[in-house]
PDB file of N, CA and C in Angstrom:
ATOM      1  N   MET A   1     -52.459  -0.232  31.938  1.00  0.00           N
ATOM      2  CA  MET A   1     -51.713  -0.414  30.708  1.00  0.00           C
ATOM      3  C   MET A   1     -51.242   0.924  30.146  1.00  0.00           C
ATOM      4  N   ILE A   2     -52.075   1.930  30.248  1.00  0.00           N
ATOM      5  CA  ILE A   2     -51.725   3.254  29.729  1.00  0.00           C
ATOM      6  C   ILE A   2     -50.506   3.817  30.462  1.00  0.00           C
ATOM      7  N   PRO A   3     -50.403   3.716  31.778  1.00  0.00           N
ATOM      8  CA  PRO A   3     -49.199   4.224  32.452  1.00  0.00           C
ATOM      9  C   PRO A   3     -47.931   3.491  32.013  1.00  0.00           C
ATOM     10  N   ILE A   4     -48.032   2.205  31.731  1.00  0.00           N
ATOM     11  CA  ILE A   4     -46.859   1.443  31.278  1.00  0.00           C
ATOM     12  C   ILE A   4     -46.404   1.950  29.916  1.00  0.00           C
ATOM     13  N   VAL A   5     -47.322   2.171  28.992  1.00  0.00           N
ATOM     14  CA  VAL A   5     -46.986   2.696  27.660  1.00  0.00           C
ATOM     15  C   VAL A   5     -46.398   4.093  27.792  1.00  0.00           C
ATOM     16  N   ALA A   6     -46.955   4.905  28.685  1.00  0.00           N
ATOM     17  CA  ALA A   6     -46.450   6.261  28.895  1.00  0.00           C
ATOM     18  C   ALA A   6     -45.021   6.222  29.424  1.00  0.00           C
ATOM     19  N   MET A   7     -44.686   5.253  30.263  1.00  0.00           N
ATOM     20  CA  MET A   7     -43.326   5.126  30.792  1.00  0.00           C
ATOM     21  C   MET A   7     -42.367   4.565  29.734  1.00  0.00           C
ATOM     22  N   MET A   8     -42.857   3.777  28.808  1.00  0.00           N
ATOM     23  CA  MET A   8     -42.017   3.149  27.789  1.00  0.00           C
ATOM     24  C   MET A   8     -41.573   4.147  26.718  1.00  0.00           C
ATOM     25  N   ILE A   9     -42.378   5.152  26.444  1.00  0.00           N
ATOM     26  CA  ILE A   9     -42.048   6.107  25.375  1.00  0.00           C
ATOM     27  C   ILE A   9     -40.699   6.786  25.634  1.00  0.00           C
ATOM     28  N   PRO A  10     -40.420   7.365  26.806  1.00  0.00           N
ATOM     29  CA  PRO A  10     -39.097   7.976  27.022  1.00  0.00           C
ATOM     30  C   PRO A  10     -37.964   6.955  26.985  1.00  0.00           C
ATOM     31  N   ILE A  11     -38.225   5.761  27.482  1.00  0.00           N
ATOM     32  CA  ILE A  11     -37.188   4.728  27.466  1.00  0.00           C
ATOM     33  C   ILE A  11     -36.830   4.366  26.026  1.00  0.00           C
ATOM     34  N   VAL A  12     -37.825   4.201  25.183  1.00  0.00           N
ATOM     35  CA  VAL A  12     -37.583   3.880  23.776  1.00  0.00           C
ATOM     36  C   VAL A  12     -36.863   5.044  23.089  1.00  0.00           C
ATOM     37  N   ALA A  13     -37.228   6.276  23.423  1.00  0.00           N
ATOM     38  CA  ALA A  13     -36.571   7.441  22.829  1.00  0.00           C
ATOM     39  C   ALA A  13     -35.096   7.484  23.221  1.00  0.00           C
ATOM     40  N   ILE A  14     -34.794   7.238  24.486  1.00  0.00           N
ATOM     41  CA  ILE A  14     -33.397   7.228  24.949  1.00  0.00           C
ATOM     42  C   ILE A  14     -32.629   6.093  24.269  1.00  0.00           C
ATOM     43  N   TRP A  15     -33.230   4.922  24.197  1.00  0.00           N
ATOM     44  CA  TRP A  15     -32.574   3.781  23.559  1.00  0.00           C
ATOM     45  C   TRP A  15     -32.307   4.061  22.080  1.00  0.00           C
ATOM     46  N   THR A  16     -33.253   4.695  21.381  1.00  0.00           N
ATOM     47  CA  THR A  16     -33.096   5.027  19.962  1.00  0.00           C
ATOM     48  C   THR A  16     -31.954   6.019  19.759  1.00  0.00           C
ATOM     49  N   LYS A  17     -31.876   7.041  20.621  1.00  0.00           N
ATOM     50  CA  LYS A  17     -30.774   8.006  20.517  1.00  0.00           C
ATOM     51  C   LYS A  17     -29.435   7.328  20.757  1.00  0.00           C
ATOM     52  N   HIS A  18     -29.405   6.418  21.725  1.00  0.00           N
ATOM     53  CA  HIS A  18     -28.169   5.683  21.999  1.00  0.00           C
ATOM     54  C   HIS A  18     -27.751   4.843  20.795  1.00  0.00           C
ATOM     55  N   GLN A  19     -28.690   4.159  20.193  1.00  0.00           N
ATOM     56  CA  GLN A  19     -28.392   3.342  19.018  1.00  0.00           C
ATOM     57  C   GLN A  19     -27.893   4.209  17.861  1.00  0.00           C
ATOM     58  N   GLN A  20     -28.462   5.386  17.710  1.00  0.00           N
ATOM     59  CA  GLN A  20     -28.038   6.301  16.639  1.00  0.00           C
ATOM     60  C   GLN A  20     -26.597   6.759  16.879  1.00  0.00           C
ATOM     61  N   LYS A  21     -26.258   7.102  18.123  1.00  0.00           N
ATOM     62  CA  LYS A  21     -24.891   7.515  18.440  1.00  0.00           C
ATOM     63  C   LYS A  21     -23.910   6.372  18.204  1.00  0.00           C
ATOM     64  N   MET A  22     -24.292   5.174  18.574  1.00  0.00           N
ATOM     65  CA  MET A  22     -23.428   4.012  18.356  1.00  0.00           C
ATOM     66  C   MET A  22     -23.184   3.792  16.864  1.00  0.00           C
ATOM     67  N   ALA A  23     -24.226   3.940  16.052  1.00  0.00           N
ATOM     68  CA  ALA A  23     -24.089   3.770  14.604  1.00  0.00           C
ATOM     69  C   ALA A  23     -23.172   4.849  14.029  1.00  0.00           C
ATOM     70  N   GLU A  24     -23.305   6.095  14.498  1.00  0.00           N
ATOM     71  CA  GLU A  24     -22.448   7.177  14.016  1.00  0.00           C
ATOM     72  C   GLU A  24     -20.989   6.926  14.385  1.00  0.00           C
ATOM     73  N   MET A  25     -20.757   6.441  15.600  1.00  0.00           N
ATOM     74  CA  MET A  25     -19.386   6.140  16.022  1.00  0.00           C
ATOM     75  C   MET A  25     -18.792   5.013  15.182  1.00  0.00           C
ATOM     76  N   GLN A  26     -19.607   4.020  14.866  1.00  0.00           N
ATOM     77  CA  GLN A  26     -19.126   2.903  14.053  1.00  0.00           C
ATOM     78  C   GLN A  26     -18.796   3.364  12.636  1.00  0.00           C
ATOM     79  N   VAL A  27     -19.619   4.238  12.083  1.00  0.00           N
ATOM     80  CA  VAL A  27     -19.349   4.777  10.746  1.00  0.00           C
ATOM     81  C   VAL A  27     -18.051   5.574  10.758  1.00  0.00           C
ATOM     82  N   GLY A  28     -17.852   6.372  11.805  1.00  0.00           N
ATOM     83  CA  GLY A  28     -16.614   7.153  11.919  1.00  0.00           C
ATOM     84  C   GLY A  28     -15.385   6.267  12.013  1.00  0.00           C
ATOM     85  N   ALA A  29     -15.469   5.206  12.808  1.00  0.00           N
ATOM     86  CA  ALA A  29     -14.343   4.284  12.956  1.00  0.00           C
ATOM     87  C   ALA A  29     -14.051   3.565  11.643  1.00  0.00           C
ATOM     88  N   THR A  30     -15.098   3.161  10.949  1.00  0.00           N
ATOM     89  CA  THR A  30     -14.916   2.484   9.664  1.00  0.00           C
ATOM     90  C   THR A  30     -14.277   3.425   8.649  1.00  0.00           C
ATOM     91  N   ALA A  31     -14.700   4.680   8.645  1.00  0.00           N
ATOM     92  CA  ALA A  31     -14.115   5.655   7.721  1.00  0.00           C
ATOM     93  C   ALA A  31     -12.636   5.878   8.032  1.00  0.00           C
ATOM     94  N   GLU A  32     -12.290   5.906   9.309  1.00  0.00           N
ATOM     95  CA  GLU A  32     -10.885   6.069   9.701  1.00  0.00           C
ATOM     96  C   GLU A  32     -10.047   4.887   9.243  1.00  0.00           C
ATOM     97  N   GLN A  33     -10.554   3.683   9.461  1.00  0.00           N
ATOM     98  CA  GLN A  33      -9.818   2.484   9.046  1.00  0.00           C
ATOM     99  C   GLN A  33      -9.643   2.455   7.542  1.00  0.00           C
ATOM    100  N   THR A  34     -10.669   2.845   6.814  1.00  0.00           N
ATOM    101  CA  THR A  34     -10.584   2.864   5.354  1.00  0.00           C
ATOM    102  C   THR A  34      -9.544   3.865   4.893  1.00  0.00           C
ATOM    103  N   ALA A  35      -9.500   5.023   5.521  1.00  0.00           N
ATOM    104  CA  ALA A  35      -8.513   6.041   5.150  1.00  0.00           C
ATOM    105  C   ALA A  35      -7.092   5.551   5.440  1.00  0.00           C
ATOM    106  N   GLU A  36      -6.903   4.868   6.559  1.00  0.00           N
ATOM    107  CA  GLU A  36      -5.579   4.337   6.882  1.00  0.00           C
ATOM    108  C   GLU A  36      -5.143   3.288   5.871  1.00  0.00           C
ATOM    109  N   LYS A  37      -6.046   2.397   5.508  1.00  0.00           N
ATOM    110  CA  LYS A  37      -5.706   1.369   4.522  1.00  0.00           C
ATOM    111  C   LYS A  37      -5.416   1.989   3.166  1.00  0.00           C
ATOM    112  N   ALA A  38      -6.171   3.004   2.792  1.00  0.00           N
ATOM    113  CA  ALA A  38      -5.925   3.675   1.518  1.00  0.00           C
ATOM    114  C   ALA A  38      -4.547   4.318   1.515  1.00  0.00           C
ATOM    115  N   ALA A  39      -4.152   4.912   2.627  1.00  0.00           N
ATOM    116  CA  ALA A  39      -2.824   5.518   2.719  1.00  0.00           C
ATOM    117  C   ALA A  39      -1.738   4.451   2.596  1.00  0.00           C
ATOM    118  N   GLN A  40      -1.957   3.290   3.201  1.00  0.00           N
ATOM    119  CA  GLN A  40      -0.983   2.206   3.086  1.00  0.00           C
ATOM    120  C   GLN A  40      -0.868   1.737   1.641  1.00  0.00           C
ATOM    121  N   TYR A  41      -2.011   1.586   0.969  1.00  0.00           N
ATOM    122  CA  TYR A  41      -1.985   1.135  -0.419  1.00  0.00           C
ATOM    123  C   TYR A  41      -1.300   2.147  -1.319  1.00  0.00           C
ATOM    124  N   VAL A  42      -1.515   3.423  -1.056  1.00  0.00           N
ATOM    125  CA  VAL A  42      -0.865   4.460  -1.854  1.00  0.00           C
ATOM    126  C   VAL A  42       0.652   4.348  -1.688  1.00  0.00           C
ATOM    127  N   GLY A  43       1.100   4.123  -0.456  1.00  0.00           N
ATOM    128  CA  GLY A  43       2.532   3.963  -0.210  1.00  0.00           C
ATOM    129  C   GLY A  43       3.095   2.744  -0.917  1.00  0.00           C
ATOM    130  N   GLN A  44       2.372   1.635  -0.868  1.00  0.00           N
ATOM    131  CA  GLN A  44       2.828   0.418  -1.541  1.00  0.00           C
ATOM    132  C   GLN A  44       2.870   0.616  -3.048  1.00  0.00           C
ATOM    133  N   ILE A  45       1.861   1.240  -3.583  1.00  0.00           N
ATOM    134  CA  ILE A  45       1.817   1.478  -5.031  1.00  0.00           C
ATOM    135  C   ILE A  45       2.966   2.371  -5.448  1.00  0.00           C
ATOM    136  N   GLN A  46       3.249   3.406  -4.652  1.00  0.00           N
ATOM    137  CA  GLN A  46       4.349   4.312  -4.982  1.00  0.00           C
ATOM    138  C   GLN A  46       5.678   3.575  -4.975  1.00  0.00           C
ATOM    139  N   ARG A  47       5.897   2.701  -3.972  1.00  0.00           N
ATOM    140  CA  ARG A  47       7.149   1.940  -3.931  1.00  0.00           C
ATOM    141  C   ARG A  47       7.264   1.017  -5.142  1.00  0.00           C
ATOM    142  N   LEU A  48       6.170   0.374  -5.520  1.00  0.00           N
ATOM    143  CA  LEU A  48       6.207  -0.509  -6.688  1.00  0.00           C
ATOM    144  C   LEU A  48       6.473   0.272  -7.969  1.00  0.00           C
ATOM    145  N   GLU A  49       5.858   1.438  -8.096  1.00  0.00           N
ATOM    146  CA  GLU A  49       6.100   2.270  -9.278  1.00  0.00           C
ATOM    147  C   GLU A  49       7.564   2.702  -9.332  1.00  0.00           C
ATOM    148  N   ASP A  50       8.143   3.042  -8.179  1.00  0.00           N
ATOM    149  CA  ASP A  50       9.555   3.416  -8.141  1.00  0.00           C
ATOM    150  C   ASP A  50      10.439   2.254  -8.580  1.00  0.00           C
ATOM    151  N   ARG A  51      10.108   1.059  -8.122  1.00  0.00           N
ATOM    152  CA  ARG A  51      10.904  -0.111  -8.508  1.00  0.00           C
ATOM    153  C   ARG A  51      10.796  -0.380 -10.013  1.00  0.00           C
ATOM    154  N   VAL A  52       9.596  -0.235 -10.558  1.00  0.00           N
ATOM    155  CA  VAL A  52       9.416  -0.446 -11.991  1.00  0.00           C
ATOM    156  C   VAL A  52      10.208   0.588 -12.783  1.00  0.00           C
ATOM    157  N   GLN A  53      10.207   1.825 -12.318  1.00  0.00           N
ATOM    158  CA  GLN A  53      10.977   2.865 -13.004  1.00  0.00           C
ATOM    159  C   GLN A  53      12.463   2.546 -13.001  1.00  0.00           C
ATOM    160  N   VAL A  54      12.967   2.043 -11.873  1.00  0.00           N
ATOM    161  CA  VAL A  54      14.383   1.666 -11.812  1.00  0.00           C
ATOM    162  C   VAL A  54      14.671   0.540 -12.786  1.00  0.00           C
ATOM    163  N   LEU A  55      13.800  -0.461 -12.819  1.00  0.00           N
ATOM    164  CA  LEU A  55      13.998  -1.574 -13.749  1.00  0.00           C
ATOM    165  C   LEU A  55      13.946  -1.095 -15.200  1.00  0.00           C
ATOM    166  N   GLU A  56      13.005  -0.217 -15.518  1.00  0.00           N
ATOM    167  CA  GLU A  56      12.928   0.319 -16.884  1.00  0.00           C
ATOM    168  C   GLU A  56      14.192   1.091 -17.230  1.00  0.00           C
ATOM    169  N   ARG A  57      14.683   1.854 -16.278  1.00  0.00           N
ATOM    170  CA  ARG A  57      15.902   2.630 -16.532  1.00  0.00           C
ATOM    171  C   ARG A  57      17.085   1.703 -16.759  1.00  0.00           C
ATOM    172  N   ILE A  58      17.178   0.625 -15.980  1.00  0.00           N
ATOM    173  CA  ILE A  58      18.278  -0.330 -16.160  1.00  0.00           C
ATOM    174  C   ILE A  58      18.204  -0.957 -17.541  1.00  0.00           C
ATOM    175  N   VAL A  59      17.025  -1.347 -17.958  1.00  0.00           N
ATOM    176  CA  VAL A  59      16.877  -2.051 -19.229  1.00  0.00           C
ATOM    177  C   VAL A  59      17.064  -1.108 -20.410  1.00  0.00           C
ATOM    178  N   THR A  60      16.517   0.079 -20.345  1.00  0.00           N
ATOM    179  CA  THR A  60      16.536   0.960 -21.514  1.00  0.00           C
ATOM    180  C   THR A  60      17.753   1.872 -21.577  1.00  0.00           C
ATOM    181  N   ASP A  61      18.121   2.513 -20.476  1.00  0.00           N
ATOM    182  CA  ASP A  61      19.190   3.506 -20.512  1.00  0.00           C
ATOM    183  C   ASP A  61      20.560   2.890 -20.753  1.00  0.00           C
ATOM    184  N   ARG A  62      20.830   1.786 -20.157  1.00  0.00           N
ATOM    185  CA  ARG A  62      22.159   1.198 -20.264  1.00  0.00           C
ATOM    186  C   ARG A  62      22.266   0.200 -21.408  1.00  0.00           C
ATOM    187  N   GLY A  63      21.171  -0.085 -22.059  1.00  0.00           N
ATOM    188  CA  GLY A  63      21.195  -0.986 -23.200  1.00  0.00           C
ATOM    189  C   GLY A  63      21.590  -2.405 -22.824  1.00  0.00           C
ATOM    190  N   TYR A  64      21.220  -2.852 -21.655  1.00  0.00           N
ATOM    191  CA  TYR A  64      21.570  -4.201 -21.222  1.00  0.00           C
ATOM    192  C   TYR A  64      20.835  -5.233 -22.059  1.00  0.00           C
ATOM    193  N   ASP A  65      21.518  -6.308 -22.291  1.00  0.00           N
ATOM    194  CA  ASP A  65      20.904  -7.447 -22.969  1.00  0.00           C
ATOM    195  C   ASP A  65      20.556  -8.463 -21.884  1.00  0.00           C
ATOM    196  N   ILE A  66      19.306  -8.481 -21.511  1.00  0.00           N
ATOM    197  CA  ILE A  66      18.866  -9.300 -20.377  1.00  0.00           C
ATOM    198  C   ILE A  66      19.117 -10.787 -20.626  1.00  0.00           C
ATOM    199  N   ALA A  67      18.851 -11.252 -21.821  1.00  0.00           N
ATOM    200  CA  ALA A  67      19.052 -12.676 -22.113  1.00  0.00           C
ATOM    201  C   ALA A  67      20.525 -13.059 -21.932  1.00  0.00           C
ATOM    202  N   THR A  68      21.429 -12.204 -22.360  1.00  0.00           N
ATOM    203  CA  THR A  68      22.855 -12.476 -22.204  1.00  0.00           C
ATOM    204  C   THR A  68      23.231 -12.519 -20.726  1.00  0.00           C
ATOM    205  N   GLN A  69      22.668 -11.621 -19.949  1.00  0.00           N
ATOM    206  CA  GLN A  69      22.961 -11.607 -18.519  1.00  0.00           C
ATOM    207  C   GLN A  69      22.430 -12.863 -17.834  1.00  0.00           C
ATOM    208  N   ILE A  70      21.268 -13.295 -18.216  1.00  0.00           N
ATOM    209  CA  ILE A  70      20.702 -14.505 -17.613  1.00  0.00           C
ATOM    210  C   ILE A  70      21.579 -15.706 -17.952  1.00  0.00           C
ATOM    211  N   GLU A  71      21.998 -15.796 -19.182  1.00  0.00           N
ATOM    212  CA  GLU A  71      22.881 -16.904 -19.567  1.00  0.00           C
ATOM    213  C   GLU A  71      24.206 -16.812 -18.830  1.00  0.00           C
ATOM    214  N   ALA A  72      24.727 -15.605 -18.641  1.00  0.00           N
ATOM    215  CA  ALA A  72      25.979 -15.448 -17.903  1.00  0.00           C
ATOM    216  C   ALA A  72      25.800 -15.907 -16.458  1.00  0.00           C
ATOM    217  N   LEU A  73      24.661 -15.620 -15.877  1.00  0.00           N
ATOM    218  CA  LEU A  73      24.405 -16.090 -14.519  1.00  0.00           C
ATOM    219  C   LEU A  73      24.319 -17.610 -14.475  1.00  0.00           C
ATOM    220  N   ARG A  74      23.723 -18.193 -15.472  1.00  0.00           N
ATOM    221  CA  ARG A  74      23.656 -19.659 -15.521  1.00  0.00           C
ATOM    222  C   ARG A  74      25.052 -20.249 -15.674  1.00  0.00           C
ATOM    223  N   ASP A  75      25.880 -19.601 -16.495  1.00  0.00           N
ATOM    224  CA  ASP A  75      27.242 -20.086 -16.700  1.00  0.00           C
ATOM    225  C   ASP A  75      28.059 -19.992 -15.415  1.00  0.00           C
ATOM    226  N   THR A  76      27.818 -18.960 -14.611  1.00  0.00           N
ATOM    227  CA  THR A  76      28.594 -18.828 -13.369  1.00  0.00           C
ATOM    228  C   THR A  76      28.295 -19.965 -12.411  1.00  0.00           C
ATOM    229  N   ARG A  77      27.149 -20.563 -12.498  1.00  0.00           N
ATOM    230  CA  ARG A  77      26.831 -21.691 -11.626  1.00  0.00           C
ATOM    231  C   ARG A  77      27.617 -22.934 -12.042  1.00  0.00           C
ATOM    232  N   ARG A  78      27.994 -22.990 -13.290  1.00  0.00           N
ATOM    233  CA  ARG A  78      28.746 -24.156 -13.793  1.00  0.00           C
ATOM    234  C   ARG A  78      30.234 -24.027 -13.488  1.00  0.00           C
ATOM    235  N   VAL A  79      30.708 -22.809 -13.286  1.00  0.00           N
ATOM    236  CA  VAL A  79      32.126 -22.569 -12.999  1.00  0.00           C
ATOM    237  C   VAL A  79      32.390 -22.973 -11.551  1.00  0.00           C
ATOM    238  N   ASP A  80      33.631 -23.157 -11.206  1.00  0.00           N
ATOM    239  CA  ASP A  80      33.973 -23.515  -9.821  1.00  0.00           C
ATOM    240  C   ASP A  80      33.271 -22.589  -8.844  1.00  0.00           C
ATOM    241  N   GLU A  81      32.963 -23.110  -7.695  1.00  0.00           N
ATOM    242  CA  GLU A  81      32.212 -22.345  -6.708  1.00  0.00           C
ATOM    243  C   GLU A  81      32.974 -21.123  -6.232  1.00  0.00           C
ATOM    244  N   GLY A  82      34.277 -21.176  -6.175  1.00  0.00           N
ATOM    245  CA  GLY A  82      35.070 -20.049  -5.687  1.00  0.00           C
ATOM    246  C   GLY A  82      35.269 -18.958  -6.724  1.00  0.00           C
ATOM    247  N   ALA A  83      35.111 -19.256  -7.997  1.00  0.00           N
ATOM    248  CA  ALA A  83      35.385 -18.279  -9.051  1.00  0.00           C
ATOM    249  C   ALA A  83      34.083 -17.707  -9.570  1.00  0.00           C
ATOM    250  N   GLY A  84      33.998 -16.411  -9.572  1.00  0.00           N
ATOM    251  CA  GLY A  84      32.833 -15.742 -10.128  1.00  0.00           C
ATOM    252  C   GLY A  84      33.208 -15.065 -11.431  1.00  0.00           C
ATOM    253  N   VAL A  85      32.229 -14.899 -12.298  1.00  0.00           N
ATOM    254  CA  VAL A  85      32.471 -14.267 -13.582  1.00  0.00           C
ATOM    255  C   VAL A  85      31.604 -13.014 -13.660  1.00  0.00           C
ATOM    256  N   PRO A  86      32.205 -11.859 -13.935  1.00  0.00           N
ATOM    257  CA  PRO A  86      31.396 -10.653 -14.087  1.00  0.00           C
ATOM    258  C   PRO A  86      30.420 -10.798 -15.241  1.00  0.00           C
ATOM    259  N   LEU A  87      29.293 -10.138 -15.149  1.00  0.00           N
ATOM    260  CA  LEU A  87      28.252 -10.268 -16.172  1.00  0.00           C
ATOM    261  C   LEU A  87      28.702  -9.746 -17.527  1.00  0.00           C
ATOM    262  N   GLY A  88      29.611  -8.793 -17.561  1.00  0.00           N
ATOM    263  CA  GLY A  88      29.996  -8.186 -18.831  1.00  0.00           C
ATOM    264  C   GLY A  88      30.967  -9.035 -19.658  1.00  0.00           C
ATOM    265  N   LEU A  89      31.503 -10.129 -19.124  1.00  0.00           N
ATOM    266  CA  LEU A  89      32.474 -10.936 -19.859  1.00  0.00           C
ATOM    267  C   LEU A  89      31.768 -11.974 -20.734  1.00  0.00           C
ATOM    268  N   SER A  90      32.273 -12.150 -21.932  1.00  0.00           N
ATOM    269  CA  SER A  90      31.721 -13.177 -22.808  1.00  0.00           C
ATOM    270  C   SER A  90      32.469 -14.497 -22.557  1.00  0.00           C
ATOM    271  N   ASN A  91      32.054 -15.556 -23.261  1.00  0.00           N
ATOM    272  CA  ASN A  91      32.677 -16.867 -23.086  1.00  0.00           C
ATOM    273  C   ASN A  91      34.161 -16.835 -23.470  1.00  0.00           C
ATOM    274  N   LYS A  92      34.511 -16.093 -24.505  1.00  0.00           N
ATOM    275  CA  LYS A  92      35.900 -16.037 -24.984  1.00  0.00           C
ATOM    276  C   LYS A  92      36.815 -15.351 -23.960  1.00  0.00           C
ATOM    277  N   GLU A  93      36.272 -14.340 -23.280  1.00  0.00           N
ATOM    278  CA  GLU A  93      37.107 -13.579 -22.334  1.00  0.00           C
ATOM    279  C   GLU A  93      37.346 -14.346 -21.041  1.00  0.00           C
ATOM    280  N   ARG A  94      36.543 -15.309 -20.728  1.00  0.00           N
ATOM    281  CA  ARG A  94      36.671 -16.065 -19.487  1.00  0.00           C
ATOM    282  C   ARG A  94      37.865 -17.012 -19.518  1.00  0.00           C
ATOM    283  N   VAL A  95      38.249 -17.493 -20.662  1.00  0.00           N
ATOM    284  CA  VAL A  95      39.303 -18.501 -20.771  1.00  0.00           C
ATOM    285  C   VAL A  95      40.611 -17.904 -20.559  1.00  0.00           C
TER     286      VAL A  95
END
């Protein structure tokens, strides 16, 4: 029995080192994947922030009246399909 235990000690030591290396490799791979996903999210967030800035600039800088534009778009659906009405025209100017 003693020789068997003596032979098992190096085998267990080798197996333990192998398991430790496998765990380190898995941690490294997980860290890489996390960094890649974080970079993707940063890119998505930046694009969304850019879009919001453009929308804010459209609404504030040009003084657009969004409700009027929405109603104008609704009115264009009621007009003949071939005729479009620019957003800046009021009901009186269309006639």
